[in-house]
Amino acid sequence: MDSSSTRRQATRQKLFEAAVTLIAEQGFSSTTVDEIAERAGVAKGTVYYNFASKTVLFEELLRHGIGLLTASLQSAADETAERGGSHADALDAMVRAGLHFIARHPALTQLYVAELWRTNRAWQSTLMVVRRQATAVIESVLREGVAARELSEDVDIPLTASALFGMVLVAALDWQSYQPERPLDDVHAALSRLLQGRVGGAPAKGVGALAKGVGAPAEGARTSG
């Protein structure tokens, strides 16, 4: 990559960071291009040079941010497979990777979750696409686990993938907002127990799909807690 491309990527990254922080703080409609430029430390024209409009900037922000999260989940699954871990181990590693990502990018996650509930946005289709990319990574591991007979063949793969993805997002935001003093290891351990379908040694209530689908790990698989 030449120096001009490197500079442009650095500028776009600054604009992403400025936009996600401002929009998370005060909403999309209340955030102006002038404010984004000021927060990023660039001229207003630089924003329009890189993005045709504030809406385009936000769409690209969603693609960029959730793309990074998706890559983090995929990397966790790949690294677990390379170590010879089970598919249950891979799911657990993805939970941890998701928590770590959200701890580093809480504003992006807050913004993404808020936008999921809106239906009148121009970028709704983009939001659905990036969400689908993230859950597809989880679905792939679940599908492989079922094929390898590590996981129950009764598991509802799309719903379980969505449940896991949502569990990590919501739990992490709650952690960051209300229990920030808790270390990541504690939060990960709690979610691992839910993933394995038990809380305090008993089947977890309210997570029927997870308990039925992931349930008891395959023989030799690592358990947490």
Short mmCIF file of C-alpha atoms in Angstrom, two decimals:
data_model
loop_
_atom_site.label_atom_id
_atom_site.label_comp_id
_atom_site.label_asym_id
_atom_site.label_seq_id
_atom_site.Cartn_x
_atom_site.Cartn_y
_atom_site.Cartn_z
CA MET A 1 0.00 0.00 0.00
CA ASP A 2 1.49 3.39 -1.00
CA SER A 3 1.77 6.37 1.33
CA SER A 4 -1.30 8.16 -0.09
CA SER A 5 -3.47 5.07 0.45
CA THR A 6 -2.10 4.68 3.96
CA ARG A 7 -2.91 8.31 4.76
CA ARG A 8 -6.42 7.95 3.38
CA GLN A 9 -7.06 4.83 5.44
CA ALA A 10 -5.80 6.63 8.54
CA THR A 11 -8.11 9.58 7.80
CA ARG A 12 -11.11 7.31 7.25
CA GLN A 13 -10.35 5.54 10.51
CA LYS A 14 -10.31 8.87 12.38
CA LEU A 15 -13.64 9.79 10.79
CA PHE A 16 -15.13 6.42 11.75
CA GLU A 17 -14.02 6.83 15.35
CA ALA A 18 -15.30 10.40 15.57
CA ALA A 19 -18.64 9.53 13.98
CA VAL A 20 -19.35 6.46 16.07
CA THR A 21 -18.60 8.29 19.31
CA LEU A 22 -20.72 11.33 18.46
CA ILE A 23 -23.66 9.37 17.08
CA ALA A 24 -23.64 7.04 20.11
CA GLU A 25 -23.66 10.09 22.39
CA GLN A 26 -26.31 12.22 20.71
CA GLY A 27 -27.97 10.28 17.91
CA PHE A 28 -27.60 10.32 14.13
CA SER A 29 -29.96 13.21 13.41
CA SER A 30 -28.36 15.48 16.01
CA THR A 31 -24.81 14.84 14.82
CA THR A 32 -23.53 17.18 12.12
CA VAL A 33 -20.75 16.77 9.60
CA ASP A 34 -19.06 19.83 11.16
CA GLU A 35 -18.96 18.04 14.52
CA ILE A 36 -17.57 14.86 12.99
CA ALA A 37 -14.85 16.82 11.22
CA GLU A 38 -13.98 18.76 14.37
CA ARG A 39 -13.82 15.62 16.51
CA ALA A 40 -11.64 13.89 13.88
CA GLY A 41 -9.38 16.94 13.59
CA VAL A 42 -9.91 17.38 9.85
CA ALA A 43 -11.54 19.94 7.55
CA LYS A 44 -15.23 19.54 6.72
CA GLY A 45 -14.33 19.03 3.08
CA THR A 46 -12.26 16.01 4.05
CA VAL A 47 -15.42 14.27 5.23
CA TYR A 48 -17.10 14.77 1.86
CA TYR A 49 -13.93 13.82 0.02
CA ASN A 50 -14.03 10.41 1.70
CA PHE A 51 -17.81 9.95 1.94
CA ALA A 52 -20.55 11.39 -0.25
CA SER A 53 -22.79 12.15 2.74
CA LYS A 54 -23.27 11.58 6.45
CA THR A 55 -25.57 8.65 5.62
CA VAL A 56 -22.91 7.03 3.44
CA LEU A 57 -20.37 7.56 6.22
CA PHE A 58 -22.66 5.80 8.68
CA GLU A 59 -23.30 2.90 6.33
CA GLU A 60 -19.57 2.44 5.81
CA LEU A 61 -19.07 2.72 9.54
CA LEU A 62 -21.45 -0.19 10.12
CA ARG A 63 -19.73 -2.28 7.45
CA HIS A 64 -16.30 -1.46 8.82
CA GLY A 65 -17.11 -2.05 12.49
CA ILE A 66 -19.11 -5.25 12.19
CA GLY A 67 -16.60 -6.46 9.61
CA LEU A 68 -13.88 -6.17 12.26
CA LEU A 69 -16.06 -8.05 14.76
CA THR A 70 -16.77 -10.79 12.21
CA ALA A 71 -13.07 -11.16 11.46
CA SER A 72 -12.37 -11.42 15.19
CA LEU A 73 -14.94 -14.21 15.60
CA GLN A 74 -13.59 -16.08 12.58
CA SER A 75 -10.02 -15.76 13.83
CA ALA A 76 -11.00 -17.19 17.23
CA ALA A 77 -12.67 -20.19 15.57
CA ASP A 78 -9.72 -20.77 13.22
CA GLU A 79 -7.15 -20.57 16.00
CA THR A 80 -9.12 -23.06 18.09
CA ALA A 81 -9.29 -25.49 15.16
CA GLU A 82 -5.54 -25.15 14.59
CA ARG A 83 -4.94 -26.11 18.23
CA GLY A 84 -7.11 -29.19 17.80
CA GLY A 85 -9.96 -27.86 19.94
CA SER A 86 -13.54 -29.02 19.62
CA HIS A 87 -16.35 -27.03 18.06
CA ALA A 88 -17.65 -26.32 21.57
CA ASP A 89 -14.22 -24.87 22.33
CA ALA A 90 -14.46 -22.75 19.18
CA LEU A 91 -17.83 -21.36 20.24
CA ASP A 92 -16.41 -20.55 23.66
CA ALA A 93 -13.42 -18.82 22.07
CA MET A 94 -15.77 -16.78 19.89
CA VAL A 95 -17.69 -15.65 22.95
CA ARG A 96 -14.45 -14.43 24.50
CA ALA A 97 -13.36 -12.74 21.28
CA GLY A 98 -16.72 -10.97 21.08
CA LEU A 99 -16.43 -9.72 24.65
CA HIS A 100 -12.90 -8.49 24.03
CA PHE A 101 -13.96 -6.65 20.87
CA ILE A 102 -16.92 -4.99 22.57
CA ALA A 103 -14.77 -3.94 25.53
CA ARG A 104 -12.49 -2.16 23.04
CA HIS A 105 -15.36 -0.67 20.98
CA PRO A 106 -18.31 -0.07 23.35
CA ALA A 107 -19.68 2.95 21.44
CA LEU A 108 -19.84 0.99 18.18
CA THR A 109 -21.67 -1.87 19.87
CA GLN A 110 -24.11 0.47 21.60
CA LEU A 111 -24.82 2.15 18.29
CA TYR A 112 -25.27 -1.14 16.44
CA VAL A 113 -27.71 -2.52 19.04
CA ALA A 114 -29.72 0.72 19.04
CA GLU A 115 -30.00 0.71 15.25
CA LEU A 116 -31.23 -2.89 15.18
CA TRP A 117 -34.53 -1.68 16.65
CA ARG A 118 -35.11 1.04 14.07
CA THR A 119 -36.97 0.27 10.84
CA ASN A 120 -37.03 3.64 9.07
CA ARG A 121 -33.34 4.08 8.35
CA ALA A 122 -31.85 4.25 4.86
CA TRP A 123 -29.14 1.80 5.93
CA GLN A 124 -31.48 -0.90 7.26
CA SER A 125 -30.57 -3.29 4.46
CA THR A 126 -26.86 -2.70 5.13
CA LEU A 127 -27.43 -3.45 8.80
CA MET A 128 -29.08 -6.75 7.94
CA VAL A 129 -26.22 -7.70 5.61
CA VAL A 130 -23.49 -7.08 8.19
CA ARG A 131 -25.49 -8.85 10.89
CA ARG A 132 -25.88 -11.83 8.59
CA GLN A 133 -22.13 -11.93 7.97
CA ALA A 134 -21.42 -12.06 11.71
CA THR A 135 -23.98 -14.74 12.53
CA ALA A 136 -22.92 -16.82 9.51
CA VAL A 137 -19.52 -17.36 11.15
CA ILE A 138 -21.22 -18.79 14.23
CA GLU A 139 -23.61 -20.86 12.12
CA SER A 140 -20.66 -22.43 10.33
CA VAL A 141 -19.11 -23.66 13.58
CA LEU A 142 -22.47 -24.97 14.81
CA ARG A 143 -23.10 -26.78 11.53
CA GLU A 144 -19.64 -28.39 11.63
CA GLY A 145 -20.20 -29.39 15.26
CA VAL A 146 -23.47 -31.09 14.38
CA ALA A 147 -21.86 -32.87 11.41
CA ALA A 148 -19.05 -34.09 13.69
CA ARG A 149 -21.66 -35.28 16.21
CA GLU A 150 -20.22 -33.06 18.90
CA LEU A 151 -23.50 -31.14 19.09
CA SER A 152 -27.07 -32.37 18.99
CA GLU A 153 -28.56 -32.82 15.52
CA ASP A 154 -31.71 -31.18 16.90
CA VAL A 155 -30.03 -27.80 17.27
CA ASP A 156 -31.77 -24.96 15.42
CA ILE A 157 -28.61 -23.55 13.84
CA PRO A 158 -29.83 -20.10 12.64
CA LEU A 159 -31.71 -19.38 15.87
CA THR A 160 -28.89 -20.62 18.10
CA ALA A 161 -26.34 -18.53 16.20
CA SER A 162 -28.53 -15.45 16.62
CA ALA A 163 -29.02 -16.24 20.31
CA LEU A 164 -25.29 -16.54 20.90
CA PHE A 165 -24.55 -13.36 18.99
CA GLY A 166 -27.26 -11.45 20.85
CA MET A 167 -26.22 -12.90 24.20
CA VAL A 168 -22.68 -11.60 23.81
CA LEU A 169 -23.79 -8.15 22.60
CA VAL A 170 -26.32 -7.55 25.36
CA ALA A 171 -24.27 -9.10 28.17
CA ALA A 172 -21.20 -7.12 27.16
CA LEU A 173 -23.09 -3.83 27.04
CA ASP A 174 -24.62 -4.53 30.44
CA TRP A 175 -21.15 -5.35 31.77
CA GLN A 176 -19.61 -2.18 30.36
CA SER A 177 -22.48 0.02 31.55
CA TYR A 178 -23.32 -1.38 34.98
CA GLN A 179 -20.51 -3.69 36.10
CA PRO A 180 -17.33 -2.24 34.55
CA GLU A 181 -15.27 -3.29 37.56
CA ARG A 182 -15.71 -6.95 36.69
CA PRO A 183 -12.79 -8.44 34.76
CA LEU A 184 -13.38 -9.92 31.33
CA ASP A 185 -12.49 -13.38 32.65
CA ASP A 186 -15.46 -13.30 35.06
CA VAL A 187 -17.93 -12.27 32.37
CA HIS A 188 -16.55 -14.86 29.97
CA ALA A 189 -16.84 -17.60 32.61
CA ALA A 190 -20.50 -16.73 33.25
CA LEU A 191 -21.36 -16.81 29.56
CA SER A 192 -19.42 -20.06 29.14
CA ARG A 193 -21.68 -21.70 31.69
CA LEU A 194 -24.72 -20.51 29.77
CA LEU A 195 -23.20 -21.77 26.56
CA GLN A 196 -22.68 -25.21 28.05
CA GLY A 197 -26.31 -25.23 29.20
CA ARG A 198 -25.80 -25.06 32.94
CA VAL A 199 -25.86 -22.52 35.73
CA GLY A 200 -24.41 -23.81 38.98
CA GLY A 201 -24.41 -27.36 37.60
CA ALA A 202 -28.10 -27.38 36.58
CA PRO A 203 -29.62 -26.83 33.12
CA ALA A 204 -29.92 -23.13 32.45
CA LYS A 205 -33.46 -21.79 32.58
CA GLY A 206 -34.53 -19.46 29.83
CA VAL A 207 -31.87 -20.63 27.38
CA GLY A 208 -33.65 -23.71 26.11
CA ALA A 209 -32.24 -23.49 22.60
CA LEU A 210 -28.71 -23.32 23.93
CA ALA A 211 -29.21 -26.06 26.51
CA LYS A 212 -30.77 -28.37 23.95
CA GLY A 213 -28.49 -27.50 21.07
CA VAL A 214 -25.12 -27.18 22.76
CA GLY A 215 -25.91 -29.09 25.94
CA ALA A 216 -23.30 -31.54 27.08
CA PRO A 217 -20.00 -31.10 25.27
CA ALA A 218 -18.47 -33.93 23.34
CA GLU A 219 -16.24 -36.31 25.22
CA GLY A 220 -12.89 -34.70 25.83
CA ALA A 221 -14.18 -31.18 25.18
CA ARG A 222 -13.13 -28.49 27.65
CA THR A 223 -15.77 -27.16 30.03
CA SER A 224 -15.75 -23.89 31.92
CA GLY A 225 -16.73 -23.22 35.54
#
